[in-house]
PDB file of C-alpha atoms and ligand atoms in Angstrom:
ATOM      1  CA  MET H   6     -16.385  -8.114  12.025  1.00 60.00           C
ATOM      2  CA  SER H   7     -14.733  -9.660   8.990  1.00 65.00           C
ATOM      3  CA  LYS H   8     -11.262 -10.904   9.642  1.00 92.00           C
ATOM      4  CA  PHE H   9      -8.739  -9.290   7.344  1.00 97.00           C
ATOM      5  CA  LYS H  10      -5.031  -9.319   6.792  1.00 97.00           C
ATOM      6  CA  ILE H  11      -2.749  -6.523   5.716  1.00 98.00           C
ATOM      7  CA  LEU H  12      -0.305  -7.345   2.930  1.00 98.00           C
ATOM      8  CA  PRO H  13       2.654  -4.967   2.858  1.00 98.00           C
ATOM      9  CA  LEU H  14       4.958  -4.890  -0.146  1.00 98.00           C
ATOM     10  CA  PRO H  15       6.726  -8.285  -0.334  1.00 98.00           C
ATOM     11  CA  SER H  16      10.297  -8.210   1.002  1.00 98.00           C
ATOM     12  CA  GLU H  17      11.726  -9.524  -2.271  1.00 98.00           C
ATOM     13  CA  ILE H  18      10.255  -6.568  -4.179  1.00 98.00           C
ATOM     14  CA  ALA H  19      11.707  -4.089  -1.668  1.00 98.00           C
ATOM     15  CA  GLU H  20      15.098  -5.821  -1.890  1.00 98.00           C
ATOM     16  CA  THR H  21      15.046  -5.776  -5.695  1.00 98.00           C
ATOM     17  CA  ALA H  22      14.192  -2.060  -5.684  1.00 98.00           C
ATOM     18  CA  ARG H  23      17.134  -1.321  -3.351  1.00 98.00           C
ATOM     19  CA  ARG H  24      19.494  -3.302  -5.588  1.00 98.00           C
ATOM     20  CA  ARG H  25      18.254  -1.639  -8.765  1.00 98.00           C
ATOM     21  CA  ALA H  26      18.492   1.841  -7.221  1.00 98.00           C
ATOM     22  CA  ALA H  27      22.062   1.129  -6.076  1.00 97.00           C
ATOM     23  CA  ALA H  28      22.885  -0.035  -9.621  1.00 97.00           C
ATOM     24  CA  GLY H  29      21.605   3.260 -11.022  1.00 97.00           C
ATOM     25  CA  ALA H  30      18.429   2.064 -12.777  1.00 98.00           C
ATOM     26  CA  SER H  31      16.885   5.083 -14.512  1.00 98.00           C
ATOM     27  CA  ASP H  32      13.399   4.391 -13.117  1.00 98.00           C
ATOM     28  CA  HIS H  33      14.662   4.086  -9.521  1.00 98.00           C
ATOM     29  CA  SER H  34      15.651   7.137  -7.509  1.00 97.00           C
ATOM     30  CA  ILE H  35      17.106   7.518  -4.002  1.00 98.00           C
ATOM     31  CA  ARG H  36      15.695  10.481  -2.057  1.00 97.00           C
ATOM     32  CA  THR H  37      16.526  11.899   1.359  1.00 98.00           C
ATOM     33  CA  VAL H  38      13.358  12.493   3.369  1.00 98.00           C
ATOM     34  CA  ASP H  39      12.708  16.152   4.232  1.00 96.00           C
ATOM     35  CA  SER H  40       9.320  16.016   6.014  1.00 95.00           C
ATOM     36  CA  PRO H  41       7.833  13.629   8.598  1.00 93.00           C
ATOM     37  CA  ALA H  42       4.632  12.268   6.992  1.00 91.00           C
ATOM     38  CA  SER H  43       5.250  12.382   3.242  1.00 93.00           C
ATOM     39  CA  TYR H  44       7.227   9.231   2.425  1.00 96.00           C
ATOM     40  CA  PRO H  45       5.409   6.041   3.499  1.00 97.00           C
ATOM     41  CA  CYS H  46       7.582   2.920   3.280  1.00 98.00           C
ATOM     42  CA  ARG H  47       5.374   0.204   1.741  1.00 98.00           C
ATOM     43  CA  HIS H  48       7.425  -2.559   3.319  1.00 98.00           C
ATOM     44  CA  CYS H  49       7.383  -1.652   7.044  1.00 98.00           C
ATOM     45  CA  LEU H  50       4.304   0.644   6.693  1.00 98.00           C
ATOM     46  CA  GLN H  51       6.008   3.414   8.639  1.00 98.00           C
ATOM     47  CA  TRP H  52       6.564   7.001   7.557  1.00 97.00           C
ATOM     48  CA  ALA H  53      10.218   7.438   6.679  1.00 98.00           C
ATOM     49  CA  GLN H  54      11.669  10.099   8.975  1.00 97.00           C
ATOM     50  CA  PRO H  55      13.571  13.240   7.977  1.00 98.00           C
ATOM     51  CA  GLY H  56      17.166  12.360   7.177  1.00 98.00           C
ATOM     52  CA  GLU H  57      16.341   8.745   6.219  1.00 98.00           C
ATOM     53  CA  ARG H  58      16.787   7.703   2.611  1.00 98.00           C
ATOM     54  CA  VAL H  59      14.080   6.073   0.502  1.00 98.00           C
ATOM     55  CA  VAL H  60      13.943   4.452  -2.919  1.00 98.00           C
ATOM     56  CA  LEU H  61      11.254   5.782  -5.274  1.00 98.00           C
ATOM     57  CA  PHE H  62      10.244   3.362  -8.027  1.00 98.00           C
ATOM     58  CA  PRO H  63       7.220   2.225 -10.064  1.00 98.00           C
ATOM     59  CA  TYR H  64       5.249  -0.746  -8.725  1.00 98.00           C
ATOM     60  CA  ALA H  65       2.652  -2.681 -10.708  1.00 98.00           C
ATOM     61  CA  SER H  66      -0.048  -3.099  -8.050  1.00 98.00           C
ATOM     62  CA  ILE H  67      -2.323  -4.579 -10.741  1.00 98.00           C
ATOM     63  CA  PRO H  68      -0.267  -6.761 -13.074  1.00 95.00           C
ATOM     64  CA  ALA H  69       0.142  -6.009 -16.776  1.00 97.00           C
ATOM     65  CA  GLY H  70      -2.208  -7.488 -19.359  1.00 97.00           C
ATOM     66  CA  ARG H  71      -5.535  -6.508 -17.776  1.00 97.00           C
ATOM     67  CA  PRO H  72      -7.912  -3.593 -18.335  1.00 97.00           C
ATOM     68  CA  TYR H  73      -7.162  -2.199 -14.863  1.00 97.00           C
ATOM     69  CA  SER H  74      -3.408  -2.826 -15.088  1.00 98.00           C
ATOM     70  CA  GLU H  75      -1.644  -0.129 -13.169  1.00 96.00           C
ATOM     71  CA  SER H  76       1.861   0.832 -12.216  1.00 97.00           C
ATOM     72  CA  GLY H  77       2.628   3.786  -9.996  1.00 97.00           C
ATOM     73  CA  PRO H  78       5.298   5.370  -7.795  1.00 98.00           C
ATOM     74  CA  ILE H  79       5.976   4.033  -4.308  1.00 98.00           C
ATOM     75  CA  PHE H  80       8.698   4.444  -1.666  1.00 98.00           C
ATOM     76  CA  VAL H  81      10.566   1.904   0.399  1.00 98.00           C
ATOM     77  CA  HIS H  82      13.308   2.595   2.912  1.00 98.00           C
ATOM     78  CA  ALA H  83      16.688   2.573   1.166  1.00 98.00           C
ATOM     79  CA  GLU H  84      18.111   0.583   4.106  1.00 98.00           C
ATOM     80  CA  ALA H  85      16.763  -2.841   5.063  1.00 97.00           C
ATOM     81  CA  CYS H  86      13.622  -2.646   7.263  1.00 98.00           C
ATOM     82  CA  GLU H  87      11.286  -5.161   8.878  1.00 98.00           C
ATOM     83  CA  GLY H  88       8.153  -6.056   6.919  1.00 98.00           C
ATOM     84  CA  TYR H  89       4.939  -4.858   8.576  1.00 98.00           C
ATOM     85  CA  ALA H  90       3.542  -7.065  11.370  1.00 95.00           C
ATOM     86  CA  PRO H  91       1.195  -8.072  12.880  1.00 90.00           C
ATOM     87  CA  THR H  92      -0.687  -8.308   9.636  1.00 93.00           C
ATOM     88  CA  THR H  93      -4.114  -8.776  11.259  1.00 94.00           C
ATOM     89  CA  LYS H  94      -3.996  -5.271  12.746  1.00 96.00           C
ATOM     90  CA  TYR H  95      -4.674  -2.162  10.670  1.00 97.00           C
ATOM     91  CA  PRO H  96      -1.491  -0.031  10.495  1.00 97.00           C
ATOM     92  CA  GLU H  97      -1.784   2.985  12.786  1.00 96.00           C
ATOM     93  CA  ASN H  98       0.115   5.258  10.386  1.00 95.00           C
ATOM     94  CA  PHE H  99      -2.590   5.051   7.728  1.00 97.00           C
ATOM     95  CA  ARG H 100      -5.827   5.577   9.639  1.00 97.00           C
ATOM     96  CA  ARG H 101      -6.290   8.919   7.851  1.00 95.00           C
ATOM     97  CA  HIS H 102      -6.176  10.180   4.262  1.00 96.00           C
ATOM     98  CA  ARG H 103      -6.823   6.806   2.577  1.00 97.00           C
ATOM     99  CA  VAL H 104      -9.157   5.543  -0.108  1.00 98.00           C
ATOM    100  CA  PHE H 105      -9.883   1.820  -0.441  1.00 98.00           C
ATOM    101  CA  ARG H 106     -10.460   0.249  -3.850  1.00 98.00           C
ATOM    102  CA  ALA H 107     -12.144  -3.153  -4.145  1.00 98.00           C
ATOM    103  CA  TYR H 108     -11.165  -5.572  -6.926  1.00 98.00           C
ATOM    104  CA  ASN H 109     -12.655  -8.880  -8.066  1.00 98.00           C
ATOM    105  CA  VAL H 110     -10.708 -12.030  -8.936  1.00 98.00           C
ATOM    106  CA  GLU H 111     -10.215 -10.723 -12.498  1.00 97.00           C
ATOM    107  CA  HIS H 112      -8.461  -7.644 -11.052  1.00 98.00           C
ATOM    108  CA  ASP H 113     -11.344  -5.413 -12.175  1.00 98.00           C
ATOM    109  CA  MET H 114     -12.035  -2.481  -9.850  1.00 98.00           C
ATOM    110  CA  ILE H 115     -15.605  -2.947  -8.570  1.00 98.00           C
ATOM    111  CA  ASP H 116     -15.858  -0.324  -5.830  1.00 98.00           C
ATOM    112  CA  ALA H 117     -13.971   2.498  -4.130  1.00 98.00           C
ATOM    113  CA  VAL H 118     -14.623   4.317  -0.861  1.00 98.00           C
ATOM    114  CA  VAL H 119     -12.927   7.355   0.652  1.00 98.00           C
ATOM    115  CA  VAL H 120     -12.227   6.196   4.209  1.00 98.00           C
ATOM    116  CA  PRO H 121     -13.581   8.474   6.959  1.00 97.00           C
ATOM    117  CA  ASP H 122     -10.713   9.381   9.284  1.00 94.00           C
ATOM    118  CA  ASP H 123     -10.049   6.689  11.869  1.00 93.00           C
ATOM    119  CA  GLN H 124     -12.688   4.261  10.493  1.00 96.00           C
ATOM    120  CA  PRO H 125     -10.720   1.965   8.183  1.00 98.00           C
ATOM    121  CA  GLU H 126     -11.985  -1.254   9.804  1.00 97.00           C
ATOM    122  CA  ALA H 127     -15.630  -0.288   9.157  1.00 97.00           C
ATOM    123  CA  VAL H 128     -14.924   0.353   5.471  1.00 98.00           C
ATOM    124  CA  ILE H 129     -12.975  -2.903   5.158  1.00 98.00           C
ATOM    125  CA  GLU H 130     -15.991  -4.698   6.672  1.00 96.00           C
ATOM    126  CA  GLN H 131     -18.336  -2.985   4.219  1.00 97.00           C
ATOM    127  CA  LEU H 132     -16.240  -3.800   1.143  1.00 98.00           C
ATOM    128  CA  LEU H 133     -15.526  -7.406   2.152  1.00 97.00           C
ATOM    129  CA  GLN H 134     -19.273  -8.055   2.623  1.00 96.00           C
ATOM    130  CA  ASN H 135     -19.534  -8.090  -1.169  1.00 97.00           C
ATOM    131  CA  PRO H 136     -18.792 -11.704  -2.181  1.00 97.00           C
ATOM    132  CA  GLU H 137     -17.342 -10.410  -5.472  1.00 98.00           C
ATOM    133  CA  THR H 138     -14.562  -8.603  -3.603  1.00 98.00           C
ATOM    134  CA  ALA H 139     -11.299 -10.548  -3.875  1.00 98.00           C
ATOM    135  CA  PHE H 140      -8.965  -7.947  -2.369  1.00 98.00           C
ATOM    136  CA  LEU H 141      -8.673  -4.272  -1.505  1.00 98.00           C
ATOM    137  CA  GLN H 142      -6.009  -1.689  -2.138  1.00 98.00           C
ATOM    138  CA  ALA H 143      -5.344   1.160   0.295  1.00 98.00           C
ATOM    139  CA  ARG H 144      -4.150   4.291  -1.462  1.00 98.00           C
ATOM    140  CA  SER H 145      -3.387   7.900  -0.680  1.00 97.00           C
ATOM    141  CA  VAL H 146      -6.593   9.895  -1.003  1.00 96.00           C
ATOM    142  CA  SER H 147      -4.722  12.946  -2.336  1.00 95.00           C
ATOM    143  CA  ARG H 148      -2.048  11.528  -4.627  1.00 94.00           C
ATOM    144  CA  GLY H 149      -3.634   8.159  -5.380  1.00 95.00           C
ATOM    145  CA  CYS H 150      -0.428   6.236  -4.680  1.00 96.00           C
ATOM    146  CA  TYR H 151      -0.678   2.570  -3.718  1.00 98.00           C
ATOM    147  CA  THR H 152      -0.043   1.979   0.002  1.00 98.00           C
ATOM    148  CA  PHE H 153      -0.847  -1.710   0.759  1.00 98.00           C
ATOM    149  CA  ARG H 154      -3.191  -4.558  -0.010  1.00 98.00           C
ATOM    150  CA  ILE H 155      -5.946  -6.038   2.202  1.00 98.00           C
ATOM    151  CA  GLU H 156      -7.425  -9.537   1.895  1.00 98.00           C
ATOM    152  CA  ARG H 157      -9.809 -11.713   3.893  1.00 97.00           C
ATOM    153  CA  ALA H 158      -7.882 -13.523   6.623  1.00 93.00           C
TER     154      ALA H 158
HETATM  155 ZN1   ZN F 210      10.548   0.566   5.739  1.00 80.05          ZN
END
């Protein structure tokens, strides 16, 4: 089995989003969660629970200036939360309804696999066997939103 590590959204990006939302940035929105498995926090990799507040904002999961550059909407808890750990264990909350995209060092998408429910480790193994794969992105299979990044450990 390939060793992998899970990379949640960096804490500094979550903190910046909270500050910008509090300052009223037009592309940042604070929402109150109304259903239990609809608002995944990309920092702690937990579903935000009904009544909790989240910040919705655009995140450039592939940086600007490349053919596959991409920015899309993500949530983080509006209150401070702990970054996901341990990062060598696949997050239990996202064992279903994910697609993994593989990218090379140039940030070009080179593969994508809809993950069979409860088999994320097998798909990670498969995608990391390709020596061209530099990193993976886990995304929502239905909405396509970025969830977290996976790299070789
Ligand atoms: Zn969180």
